Amino acid sequence: MPDQRVEPDITDAMDYPTAFRFAFIGVGQGGSRLTESFRDLGYRRACVLNTTEKDLAHINLPSPNKLVLPTLAVAGGQGAGKDPRVAELAAQDKGEEIYDLLRRCWGDRYDWSFVCFGLGGGTGAGASTKVIETARKIMGDLRLPQHVGAIVALPKADEGARVAANAISTIHRLQGLNLSPVIIVDNERIREIYPRTPVGQFWGVANRSVTTLLHLFNRIAAIPSPHTSFDPADLASIMASGVVAFGATPVTRHETQADISKAIRQQLKGNVLASLDLTRGRIAGCIFIGGEDLLNNLPQDYLDHGFDMLTRLLAPGSTVHRGIYPGARADLSAYTMIGGLDWPGERLTELQSHGQPDTGPRPQ
Ligand SMILES: Nc1nc2c(ncn2[C@@H]2O[C@H](COP(=O)(O)OP(=O)(O)OP(=O)(O)O)[C@@H](O)[C@H]2O)c(=O)[nH]1
Ligand SMILES: [Mg+2]
């Protein structure tokens, strides 16, 4: 039954087009902040869910876009205390409320939905499965393509055994849910790359490292280029390829072909999102944005060299969709989005060692 309060024509607050209409739900505190970060970019199909009102108070979203699911399994009925089972129970028979929230906040027309959450907590890890199922069901009911993706945060190494164990079991669960894209924010990696980020800014920096790049691709894919266009079908094929990673870099030197390919190689090594094996990538997008003057003087084969290098770096037979765009700034930047990757094996093994219960001193 359609809900009375459904707002069919939700429009994003942007004065430029995007390739796809994205819809977001954040589950738990980390997920809520990721969703808030998309809202700050202008996305308006956005809502959040938590097991405690307290953590929703700081999220800058209208109150009808927030839902609290009380946790009857814990004293006081507030919060999941890093226990995913508590949140799973809280969400179990709340399918209708979640359904109404998504219908109300996402409207009738959108192209891709994203469930955002931290892998290591209680609420996000435990309630996300129900939310993912509900999002998929709604898209089916609305006869929309059932594109459901996830944006998930891997914990920092110092968050302890409980959090690490939660993250591992949640990842195993997600692998069976047919999500695409899966975008992983590796908080430990962000800590390494921006070591002196003040506490008050850390989550903002971590979240923007993904939200701004996904947005950039969504925005660029909507614009035809006078040079080489990266179009919506290119973006859709990468978004439908499973685990994806982003990279971004200024290309400060472009005197030779090798300068360009070197910048791309370094960008991929330093990609902030997760330690993923990029050589397993099957599909990618690579976009150069440069000042008009620069693009008028830069030989085409310099950029081709960069595209070719990326193609060689990925799995044999891979496809790299290209884009070359004039930008507002005079300099040159390169952005990549690589898809069809494996889940981050190395980081999971590391987490696994943190996930073991501490059984006293280790033998020498
Ligand atoms: N990238 C990112 N990660 C976050 C953020 N907030 C928390 N995290 C990570 O997400 C994990 C889960 O934390 P929360 O989101 O606070 O947990 P929760 O889902 O609210 O669960 P409970 O508080 O246990 O009910 C943590 O291990 C953090 O590493 C955030 O804003 N951004
Ligand atoms: Mg919480």
mmCIF file of C-alpha atoms and ligand atoms in Angstrom:
data_model
loop_
_atom_site.group_PDB
_atom_site.id
_atom_site.type_symbol
_atom_site.label_atom_id
_atom_site.label_comp_id
_atom_site.label_asym_id
_atom_site.label_seq_id
_atom_site.Cartn_x
_atom_site.Cartn_y
_atom_site.Cartn_z
ATOM 1 C CA MET A 1 0.000 0.000 0.000
ATOM 2 C CA PRO A 2 1.423 3.434 -0.844
ATOM 3 C CA ASP A 3 2.078 5.513 2.256
ATOM 4 C CA GLN A 4 0.031 8.735 2.550
ATOM 5 C CA ARG A 5 3.066 10.795 3.464
ATOM 6 C CA VAL A 6 5.167 9.781 0.487
ATOM 7 C CA GLU A 7 6.732 12.723 -1.285
ATOM 8 C CA PRO A 8 7.131 11.494 -4.870
ATOM 9 C CA ASP A 9 9.234 14.325 -6.209
ATOM 10 C CA ILE A 10 12.197 14.752 -3.948
ATOM 11 C CA THR A 11 14.846 16.727 -5.774
ATOM 12 C CA ASP A 12 18.469 17.186 -4.879
ATOM 13 C CA ALA A 13 19.639 20.655 -3.887
ATOM 14 C CA MET A 14 22.245 21.109 -6.632
ATOM 15 C CA ASP A 15 22.330 23.660 -9.403
ATOM 16 C CA TYR A 16 23.832 21.181 -11.858
ATOM 17 C CA PRO A 17 22.706 17.769 -13.084
ATOM 18 C CA THR A 18 23.964 14.383 -11.897
ATOM 19 C CA ALA A 19 23.996 11.133 -13.870
ATOM 20 C CA PHE A 20 22.013 9.233 -11.239
ATOM 21 C CA ARG A 21 19.600 10.064 -8.461
ATOM 22 C CA PHE A 22 21.168 8.554 -5.365
ATOM 23 C CA ALA A 23 19.292 7.712 -2.157
ATOM 24 C CA PHE A 24 21.067 7.184 1.173
ATOM 25 C CA ILE A 25 20.301 5.686 4.547
ATOM 26 C CA GLY A 26 22.770 5.764 7.423
ATOM 27 C CA VAL A 27 22.535 3.076 10.092
ATOM 28 C CA GLY A 28 24.243 3.726 13.446
ATOM 29 C CA GLN A 29 26.420 6.726 14.203
ATOM 30 C CA GLY A 30 29.125 6.262 11.552
ATOM 31 C CA GLY A 31 26.543 5.515 8.865
ATOM 32 C CA SER A 32 24.533 8.566 9.883
ATOM 33 C CA ARG A 33 27.569 10.808 9.548
ATOM 34 C CA LEU A 34 28.351 9.362 6.103
ATOM 35 C CA THR A 35 24.777 10.107 5.033
ATOM 36 C CA GLU A 36 25.011 13.610 6.495
ATOM 37 C CA SER A 37 28.129 14.160 4.396
ATOM 38 C CA PHE A 38 26.159 13.300 1.221
ATOM 39 C CA ARG A 39 23.401 15.642 2.344
ATOM 40 C CA ASP A 40 25.982 18.412 2.719
ATOM 41 C CA LEU A 41 26.826 17.864 -0.964
ATOM 42 C CA GLY A 42 23.168 18.482 -1.863
ATOM 43 C CA TYR A 43 21.689 14.970 -1.930
ATOM 44 C CA ARG A 44 18.201 15.138 -0.463
ATOM 45 C CA ARG A 45 17.061 11.510 -0.472
ATOM 46 C CA ALA A 46 18.718 10.909 2.862
ATOM 47 C CA CYS A 47 17.628 9.419 6.169
ATOM 48 C CA VAL A 48 19.170 7.844 9.251
ATOM 49 C CA LEU A 49 18.355 5.172 11.766
ATOM 50 C CA ASN A 50 19.809 4.436 15.181
ATOM 51 C CA THR A 51 19.021 2.534 18.347
ATOM 52 C CA THR A 52 19.554 5.637 20.453
ATOM 53 C CA GLU A 53 18.119 9.115 20.061
ATOM 54 C CA LYS A 54 21.227 10.629 21.581
ATOM 55 C CA ASP A 55 23.415 9.905 18.569
ATOM 56 C CA LEU A 56 20.828 11.213 16.118
ATOM 57 C CA ALA A 57 20.669 14.618 17.802
ATOM 58 C CA HIS A 58 23.990 15.695 16.241
ATOM 59 C CA ILE A 59 23.026 14.653 12.722
ATOM 60 C CA ASN A 60 21.986 17.569 10.544
ATOM 61 C CA LEU A 61 18.850 16.110 8.919
ATOM 62 C CA PRO A 62 15.190 17.061 9.335
ATOM 63 C CA SER A 63 13.581 15.099 12.187
ATOM 64 C CA PRO A 64 11.106 13.201 9.969
ATOM 65 C CA ASN A 65 14.220 11.719 8.302
ATOM 66 C CA LYS A 66 15.387 10.129 11.570
ATOM 67 C CA LEU A 67 14.153 6.862 13.063
ATOM 68 C CA VAL A 68 14.933 5.348 16.457
ATOM 69 C CA LEU A 69 14.491 1.627 17.013
ATOM 70 C CA PRO A 70 14.482 0.949 20.763
ATOM 71 C CA THR A 71 16.605 -1.990 21.867
ATOM 72 C CA LEU A 72 14.389 -3.955 24.189
ATOM 73 C CA ALA A 73 17.174 -6.445 24.844
ATOM 74 C CA VAL A 74 19.232 -3.923 26.853
ATOM 75 C CA ALA A 75 18.388 -2.094 30.060
ATOM 76 C CA GLY A 76 16.925 1.348 29.286
ATOM 77 C CA GLY A 77 16.197 0.330 25.681
ATOM 78 C CA GLN A 78 18.809 2.689 24.224
ATOM 79 C CA GLY A 79 21.825 1.781 22.098
ATOM 80 C CA ALA A 80 23.313 -1.520 21.031
ATOM 81 C CA GLY A 81 26.582 -1.240 22.996
ATOM 82 C CA LYS A 82 28.681 -2.658 20.138
ATOM 83 C CA ASP A 83 26.603 -5.845 20.115
ATOM 84 C CA PRO A 84 25.212 -6.406 16.595
ATOM 85 C CA ARG A 85 22.787 -9.079 17.828
ATOM 86 C CA VAL A 86 21.004 -6.500 19.975
ATOM 87 C CA ALA A 87 20.494 -4.247 16.957
ATOM 88 C CA GLU A 88 19.510 -7.154 14.749
ATOM 89 C CA LEU A 89 16.756 -8.006 17.224
ATOM 90 C CA ALA A 90 15.660 -4.370 17.429
ATOM 91 C CA ALA A 91 15.291 -4.235 13.643
ATOM 92 C CA GLN A 92 13.847 -7.709 13.219
ATOM 93 C CA ASP A 93 10.141 -6.880 13.486
ATOM 94 C CA LYS A 94 10.493 -3.233 12.446
ATOM 95 C CA GLY A 95 10.415 -3.865 8.705
ATOM 96 C CA GLU A 96 7.255 -1.732 8.335
ATOM 97 C CA GLU A 97 8.787 1.277 10.106
ATOM 98 C CA ILE A 98 11.947 1.035 8.030
ATOM 99 C CA TYR A 99 9.828 0.642 4.894
ATOM 100 C CA ASP A 100 7.855 3.806 5.747
ATOM 101 C CA LEU A 101 11.007 5.777 6.509
ATOM 102 C CA LEU A 102 12.580 4.888 3.164
ATOM 103 C CA ARG A 103 9.399 5.532 1.205
ATOM 104 C CA ARG A 104 8.933 8.895 2.902
ATOM 105 C CA CYS A 105 12.522 10.082 2.539
ATOM 106 C CA TRP A 106 13.449 8.603 -0.851
ATOM 107 C CA GLY A 107 10.202 9.222 -2.752
ATOM 108 C CA ASP A 108 9.227 7.288 -5.861
ATOM 109 C CA ARG A 109 11.967 8.022 -8.311
ATOM 110 C CA TYR A 110 15.644 7.294 -7.825
ATOM 111 C CA ASP A 111 18.250 5.163 -9.513
ATOM 112 C CA TRP A 112 20.550 3.798 -6.864
ATOM 113 C CA SER A 113 20.279 3.335 -3.119
ATOM 114 C CA PHE A 114 23.132 3.170 -0.619
ATOM 115 C CA VAL A 115 23.134 1.793 2.907
ATOM 116 C CA CYS A 116 25.949 3.397 4.940
ATOM 117 C CA PHE A 117 27.326 2.032 8.219
ATOM 118 C CA GLY A 118 30.376 1.219 10.328
ATOM 119 C CA LEU A 119 31.269 -2.474 10.169
ATOM 120 C CA GLY A 120 32.575 -2.684 13.719
ATOM 121 C CA GLY A 121 29.744 -1.263 15.825
ATOM 122 C CA GLY A 122 26.495 -2.707 17.110
ATOM 123 C CA THR A 123 23.707 -0.781 15.415
ATOM 124 C CA GLY A 124 25.118 -0.426 11.896
ATOM 125 C CA ALA A 125 26.533 -3.941 11.800
ATOM 126 C CA GLY A 126 23.411 -5.545 13.264
ATOM 127 C CA ALA A 127 20.530 -3.602 11.704
ATOM 128 C CA SER A 128 21.991 -3.112 8.219
ATOM 129 C CA THR A 129 20.883 -6.482 6.837
ATOM 130 C CA LYS A 130 17.221 -5.692 7.497
ATOM 131 C CA VAL A 131 17.691 -2.234 5.979
ATOM 132 C CA ILE A 132 19.358 -3.662 2.860
ATOM 133 C CA GLU A 133 16.541 -6.190 2.402
ATOM 134 C CA THR A 134 13.931 -3.461 2.871
ATOM 135 C CA ALA A 135 15.627 -1.096 0.408
ATOM 136 C CA ARG A 136 15.721 -3.859 -2.180
ATOM 137 C CA LYS A 137 12.086 -4.766 -1.597
ATOM 138 C CA ILE A 138 10.937 -1.164 -2.010
ATOM 139 C CA MET A 139 12.815 -0.774 -5.277
ATOM 140 C CA GLY A 140 11.148 -3.963 -6.467
ATOM 141 C CA ASP A 141 7.704 -2.714 -5.363
ATOM 142 C CA LEU A 142 8.308 0.571 -7.199
ATOM 143 C CA ARG A 143 9.535 -1.353 -10.249
ATOM 144 C CA LEU A 144 12.890 0.370 -10.085
ATOM 145 C CA PRO A 145 16.081 -1.558 -10.925
ATOM 146 C CA GLN A 146 17.118 -3.079 -7.591
ATOM 147 C CA HIS A 147 20.462 -1.299 -7.347
ATOM 148 C CA VAL A 148 21.475 -1.397 -3.711
ATOM 149 C CA GLY A 149 25.024 -0.474 -2.725
ATOM 150 C CA ALA A 150 26.830 -0.152 0.590
ATOM 151 C CA ILE A 151 29.295 2.372 1.942
ATOM 152 C CA VAL A 152 31.006 0.788 4.909
ATOM 153 C CA ALA A 153 33.744 1.803 7.336
ATOM 154 C CA LEU A 154 36.498 -0.576 8.443
ATOM 155 C CA PRO A 155 37.639 0.130 12.012
ATOM 156 C CA LYS A 156 40.986 1.556 13.023
ATOM 157 C CA ALA A 157 43.485 -0.980 14.352
ATOM 158 C CA ASP A 158 43.241 0.374 17.902
ATOM 159 C CA GLU A 159 39.491 -0.108 18.299
ATOM 160 C CA GLY A 160 39.918 -3.475 19.972
ATOM 161 C CA ALA A 161 39.037 -7.121 19.548
ATOM 162 C CA ARG A 162 35.272 -6.766 19.850
ATOM 163 C CA VAL A 163 35.030 -4.179 17.090
ATOM 164 C CA ALA A 164 37.403 -6.161 14.844
ATOM 165 C CA ALA A 165 35.385 -9.351 15.335
ATOM 166 C CA ASN A 166 32.164 -7.473 14.538
ATOM 167 C CA ALA A 167 33.708 -6.115 11.344
ATOM 168 C CA ILE A 168 34.783 -9.557 10.152
ATOM 169 C CA SER A 169 31.473 -11.255 10.773
ATOM 170 C CA THR A 170 29.578 -8.350 9.206
ATOM 171 C CA ILE A 171 31.727 -8.522 6.082
ATOM 172 C CA HIS A 172 31.038 -12.232 5.756
ATOM 173 C CA ARG A 173 27.327 -11.501 5.961
ATOM 174 C CA LEU A 174 27.520 -8.711 3.377
ATOM 175 C CA GLN A 175 29.289 -10.932 0.876
ATOM 176 C CA GLY A 176 26.088 -12.918 0.429
ATOM 177 C CA LEU A 177 23.833 -9.910 -0.099
ATOM 178 C CA ASN A 178 24.624 -9.038 -3.704
ATOM 179 C CA LEU A 179 25.470 -5.396 -2.993
ATOM 180 C CA SER A 180 26.934 -3.120 -5.640
ATOM 181 C CA PRO A 181 28.842 -0.945 -5.438
ATOM 182 C CA VAL A 182 30.557 -1.698 -2.143
ATOM 183 C CA ILE A 183 32.659 1.273 -1.129
ATOM 184 C CA ILE A 184 34.995 0.698 1.802
ATOM 185 C CA VAL A 185 36.261 3.551 3.959
ATOM 186 C CA ASP A 186 39.323 2.185 5.713
ATOM 187 C CA ASN A 187 39.620 4.300 8.850
ATOM 188 C CA GLU A 188 43.060 2.910 9.690
ATOM 189 C CA ARG A 189 44.351 3.896 6.272
ATOM 190 C CA ILE A 190 42.947 7.384 6.675
ATOM 191 C CA ARG A 191 44.665 7.651 10.045
ATOM 192 C CA GLU A 192 47.964 6.675 8.368
ATOM 193 C CA ILE A 193 47.557 9.109 5.488
ATOM 194 C CA TYR A 194 46.386 12.074 7.593
ATOM 195 C CA PRO A 195 48.169 11.316 10.888
ATOM 196 C CA ARG A 196 47.633 14.664 12.582
ATOM 197 C CA THR A 197 43.954 15.154 11.896
ATOM 198 C CA PRO A 198 42.355 16.648 15.031
ATOM 199 C CA VAL A 199 39.779 14.445 16.759
ATOM 200 C CA GLY A 200 36.962 16.826 15.928
ATOM 201 C CA GLN A 201 37.722 16.605 12.221
ATOM 202 C CA PHE A 202 38.660 12.949 11.786
ATOM 203 C CA TRP A 203 35.283 11.523 10.767
ATOM 204 C CA GLY A 204 34.600 14.471 8.490
ATOM 205 C CA VAL A 205 37.910 13.892 6.675
ATOM 206 C CA ALA A 206 37.335 10.133 6.494
ATOM 207 C CA ASN A 207 33.795 10.506 5.193
ATOM 208 C CA ARG A 208 34.545 13.210 2.651
ATOM 209 C CA SER A 209 37.335 11.053 1.210
ATOM 210 C CA VAL A 210 34.589 8.877 -0.286
ATOM 211 C CA THR A 211 31.530 11.054 -0.525
ATOM 212 C CA THR A 212 33.203 13.769 -2.600
ATOM 213 C CA LEU A 213 34.712 11.257 -5.041
ATOM 214 C CA LEU A 214 31.505 9.304 -5.611
ATOM 215 C CA HIS A 215 29.790 12.658 -6.130
ATOM 216 C CA LEU A 216 32.454 13.844 -8.560
ATOM 217 C CA PHE A 217 31.938 10.782 -10.764
ATOM 218 C CA ASN A 218 28.156 11.185 -10.590
ATOM 219 C CA ARG A 219 28.471 14.818 -11.565
ATOM 220 C CA ILE A 220 31.022 14.385 -14.359
ATOM 221 C CA ALA A 221 29.062 11.508 -15.936
ATOM 222 C CA ALA A 222 26.126 13.879 -16.460
ATOM 223 C CA ILE A 223 28.159 16.337 -18.551
ATOM 224 C CA PRO A 224 29.189 15.818 -22.169
ATOM 225 C CA SER A 225 32.798 16.842 -22.748
ATOM 226 C CA PRO A 226 34.139 18.627 -25.846
ATOM 227 C CA HIS A 227 37.147 16.280 -25.534
ATOM 228 C CA THR A 228 36.230 12.747 -24.325
ATOM 229 C CA SER A 229 32.988 12.089 -22.443
ATOM 230 C CA PHE A 230 32.623 9.717 -19.520
ATOM 231 C CA ASP A 231 28.940 8.891 -19.759
ATOM 232 C CA PRO A 232 26.271 7.536 -17.385
ATOM 233 C CA ALA A 233 26.503 4.026 -18.885
ATOM 234 C CA ASP A 234 30.251 3.996 -18.084
ATOM 235 C CA LEU A 235 29.570 4.959 -14.472
ATOM 236 C CA ALA A 236 26.717 2.443 -14.156
ATOM 237 C CA SER A 237 28.930 -0.409 -15.323
ATOM 238 C CA ILE A 238 31.553 0.408 -12.677
ATOM 239 C CA MET A 239 28.929 0.866 -9.967
ATOM 240 C CA ALA A 240 27.461 -2.531 -10.818
ATOM 241 C CA SER A 241 30.812 -4.329 -10.527
ATOM 242 C CA GLY A 242 30.909 -5.016 -6.768
ATOM 243 C CA VAL A 243 33.759 -3.712 -4.595
ATOM 244 C CA VAL A 244 35.127 -0.410 -5.930
ATOM 245 C CA ALA A 245 37.960 1.928 -4.963
ATOM 246 C CA PHE A 246 38.643 5.575 -5.746
ATOM 247 C CA GLY A 247 41.788 7.558 -6.302
ATOM 248 C CA ALA A 248 42.458 11.262 -6.860
ATOM 249 C CA THR A 249 45.623 13.200 -7.513
ATOM 250 C CA PRO A 250 46.856 16.500 -8.883
ATOM 251 C CA VAL A 251 49.177 15.932 -11.847
ATOM 252 C CA THR A 252 51.767 18.578 -11.116
ATOM 253 C CA ARG A 253 54.263 17.521 -13.803
ATOM 254 C CA HIS A 254 53.140 16.806 -17.326
ATOM 255 C CA GLU A 255 56.213 17.452 -19.449
ATOM 256 C CA THR A 256 56.432 13.849 -20.626
ATOM 257 C CA GLN A 257 54.154 10.844 -21.141
ATOM 258 C CA ALA A 258 55.834 9.146 -18.194
ATOM 259 C CA ASP A 259 54.890 12.016 -15.829
ATOM 260 C CA ILE A 260 51.218 11.258 -16.375
ATOM 261 C CA SER A 261 51.420 7.508 -15.876
ATOM 262 C CA LYS A 262 53.633 7.981 -12.821
ATOM 263 C CA ALA A 263 51.041 10.278 -11.235
ATOM 264 C CA ILE A 264 48.335 7.672 -11.779
ATOM 265 C CA ARG A 265 50.463 4.857 -10.398
ATOM 266 C CA GLN A 266 51.237 6.862 -7.282
ATOM 267 C CA GLN A 267 47.645 7.876 -6.839
ATOM 268 C CA LEU A 268 46.601 4.244 -6.824
ATOM 269 C CA LYS A 269 49.242 3.290 -4.305
ATOM 270 C CA GLY A 270 48.120 6.092 -2.026
ATOM 271 C CA ASN A 271 44.380 5.523 -2.475
ATOM 272 C CA VAL A 272 42.776 6.292 0.829
ATOM 273 C CA LEU A 273 39.784 4.039 0.761
ATOM 274 C CA ALA A 274 41.102 0.594 1.506
ATOM 275 C CA SER A 275 44.088 -1.653 0.975
ATOM 276 C CA LEU A 276 42.638 -3.429 -2.009
ATOM 277 C CA ASP A 277 44.497 -5.405 -4.632
ATOM 278 C CA LEU A 278 43.921 -3.149 -7.625
ATOM 279 C CA THR A 279 45.471 -5.648 -10.038
ATOM 280 C CA ARG A 280 42.255 -7.664 -9.633
ATOM 281 C CA GLY A 281 40.169 -4.786 -11.005
ATOM 282 C CA ARG A 282 38.118 -5.674 -14.082
ATOM 283 C CA ILE A 283 36.673 -2.295 -14.922
ATOM 284 C CA ALA A 284 37.612 1.313 -14.244
ATOM 285 C CA GLY A 285 36.924 4.907 -15.028
ATOM 286 C CA CYS A 286 39.730 7.426 -15.380
ATOM 287 C CA ILE A 287 38.976 11.115 -15.737
ATOM 288 C CA PHE A 288 41.384 13.960 -16.347
ATOM 289 C CA ILE A 289 40.185 17.457 -15.526
ATOM 290 C CA GLY A 290 42.377 20.310 -16.698
ATOM 291 C CA GLY A 291 42.381 24.019 -17.486
ATOM 292 C CA GLU A 292 41.394 24.894 -21.090
ATOM 293 C CA ASP A 293 44.857 26.320 -21.864
ATOM 294 C CA LEU A 294 46.563 23.270 -20.524
ATOM 295 C CA LEU A 295 44.319 20.881 -22.490
ATOM 296 C CA ASN A 296 44.871 22.913 -25.664
ATOM 297 C CA ASN A 297 48.612 22.388 -25.361
ATOM 298 C CA LEU A 298 48.923 18.921 -23.855
ATOM 299 C CA PRO A 299 49.498 16.187 -26.476
ATOM 300 C CA GLN A 300 46.626 13.678 -26.503
ATOM 301 C CA ASP A 301 49.034 10.748 -26.381
ATOM 302 C CA TYR A 302 50.300 11.857 -22.949
ATOM 303 C CA LEU A 303 46.846 11.225 -21.505
ATOM 304 C CA ASP A 304 46.455 8.066 -23.625
ATOM 305 C CA HIS A 305 49.639 6.824 -22.024
ATOM 306 C CA GLY A 306 48.009 7.286 -18.597
ATOM 307 C CA PHE A 307 44.863 5.413 -19.662
ATOM 308 C CA ASP A 308 46.975 2.595 -21.129
ATOM 309 C CA MET A 309 49.048 2.318 -17.975
ATOM 310 C CA LEU A 310 45.884 1.922 -15.911
ATOM 311 C CA THR A 311 44.564 -0.746 -18.305
ATOM 312 C CA ARG A 312 47.813 -2.704 -17.974
ATOM 313 C CA LEU A 313 47.763 -2.422 -14.198
ATOM 314 C CA LEU A 314 44.335 -4.069 -13.926
ATOM 315 C CA ALA A 315 43.374 -7.693 -14.606
ATOM 316 C CA PRO A 316 43.901 -8.895 -18.217
ATOM 317 C CA GLY A 317 40.954 -8.051 -20.456
ATOM 318 C CA SER A 318 39.814 -5.157 -18.265
ATOM 319 C CA THR A 319 38.022 -2.059 -19.565
ATOM 320 C CA VAL A 320 38.974 1.521 -18.704
ATOM 321 C CA HIS A 321 36.305 4.114 -19.486
ATOM 322 C CA ARG A 322 37.911 7.442 -20.286
ATOM 323 C CA GLY A 323 37.010 11.042 -19.666
ATOM 324 C CA ILE A 324 38.801 14.314 -20.422
ATOM 325 C CA TYR A 325 37.086 17.448 -19.148
ATOM 326 C CA PRO A 326 37.808 21.146 -19.051
ATOM 327 C CA GLY A 327 37.802 22.411 -15.456
ATOM 328 C CA ALA A 328 37.509 25.731 -13.685
ATOM 329 C CA ARG A 329 41.094 25.522 -12.413
ATOM 330 C CA ALA A 330 44.169 25.970 -14.594
ATOM 331 C CA ASP A 331 45.967 22.796 -13.460
ATOM 332 C CA LEU A 332 45.498 19.093 -14.210
ATOM 333 C CA SER A 333 43.991 16.422 -11.928
ATOM 334 C CA ALA A 334 43.299 12.729 -12.410
ATOM 335 C CA TYR A 335 40.476 10.747 -10.804
ATOM 336 C CA THR A 336 40.027 6.994 -10.955
ATOM 337 C CA MET A 337 37.316 4.598 -9.910
ATOM 338 C CA ILE A 338 38.200 0.908 -10.105
ATOM 339 C CA GLY A 339 35.622 -1.853 -9.832
ATOM 340 C CA GLY A 340 35.262 -5.611 -9.698
ATOM 341 C CA LEU A 341 37.756 -5.841 -6.818
ATOM 342 C CA ASP A 342 38.038 -8.467 -4.112
ATOM 343 C CA TRP A 343 37.152 -7.662 -0.519
ATOM 344 C CA PRO A 344 40.236 -6.371 1.331
ATOM 345 C CA GLY A 345 41.973 -9.626 2.265
ATOM 346 C CA GLU A 346 45.069 -8.193 3.902
ATOM 347 C CA ARG A 347 43.187 -5.834 6.172
ATOM 348 C CA LEU A 348 40.785 -8.604 7.141
ATOM 349 C CA THR A 349 43.664 -10.856 8.167
ATOM 350 C CA GLU A 350 45.052 -7.989 10.228
ATOM 351 C CA LEU A 351 41.662 -7.435 11.804
ATOM 352 C CA GLN A 352 41.381 -11.148 12.473
ATOM 353 C CA SER A 353 44.508 -11.016 14.615
ATOM 354 C CA HIS A 354 42.926 -8.156 16.584
ATOM 355 C CA GLY A 355 39.696 -10.098 16.669
ATOM 356 C CA GLN A 356 41.124 -13.011 18.676
ATOM 357 C CA PRO A 357 40.240 -12.841 22.359
ATOM 358 C CA ASP A 358 43.341 -12.027 24.427
ATOM 359 C CA THR A 359 44.378 -15.240 26.147
ATOM 360 C CA GLY A 360 47.298 -13.899 28.124
ATOM 361 C CA PRO A 361 51.012 -13.605 27.295
ATOM 362 C CA ARG A 362 52.133 -15.189 24.039
ATOM 363 C CA PRO A 363 54.785 -17.921 24.095
ATOM 364 C CA GLN A 364 58.263 -16.587 23.200
HETATM 365 N N1 LIG B 1 34.340 6.494 8.277
HETATM 366 C C1 LIG B 1 33.681 6.614 9.426
HETATM 367 N N2 LIG B 1 33.714 5.620 10.317
HETATM 368 C C2 LIG B 1 33.059 5.790 11.482
HETATM 369 C C3 LIG B 1 32.374 6.971 11.799
HETATM 370 N N3 LIG B 1 31.849 6.824 13.057
HETATM 371 C C4 LIG B 1 32.209 5.606 13.490
HETATM 372 N N4 LIG B 1 32.928 4.970 12.545
HETATM 373 C C5 LIG B 1 33.433 3.593 12.558
HETATM 374 O O1 LIG B 1 32.316 2.743 12.615
HETATM 375 C C6 LIG B 1 32.458 1.752 13.594
HETATM 376 C C7 LIG B 1 31.131 1.621 14.297
HETATM 377 O O2 LIG B 1 30.893 2.738 15.127
HETATM 378 P P1 LIG B 1 29.482 3.425 15.260
HETATM 379 O O3 LIG B 1 28.959 3.776 13.928
HETATM 380 O O4 LIG B 1 29.653 4.495 16.255
HETATM 381 O O5 LIG B 1 28.609 2.239 15.873
HETATM 382 P P2 LIG B 1 27.046 2.041 15.788
HETATM 383 O O6 LIG B 1 26.694 1.421 14.491
HETATM 384 O O7 LIG B 1 26.357 3.316 16.158
HETATM 385 O O8 LIG B 1 26.800 0.929 16.904
HETATM 386 P P3 LIG B 1 26.594 1.053 18.501
HETATM 387 O O9 LIG B 1 27.068 2.388 18.927
HETATM 388 O O10 LIG B 1 27.370 -0.077 19.046
HETATM 389 O O11 LIG B 1 25.139 0.875 18.699
HETATM 390 C C8 LIG B 1 33.607 2.190 14.474
HETATM 391 O O12 LIG B 1 34.402 1.075 14.652
HETATM 392 C C9 LIG B 1 34.323 3.272 13.722
HETATM 393 O O13 LIG B 1 35.542 2.824 13.192
HETATM 394 C C10 LIG B 1 32.326 7.998 10.811
HETATM 395 O O14 LIG B 1 31.728 9.062 10.942
HETATM 396 N N5 LIG B 1 32.999 7.754 9.663
HETATM 397 MG MG MG B 2 26.166 4.134 18.165
#
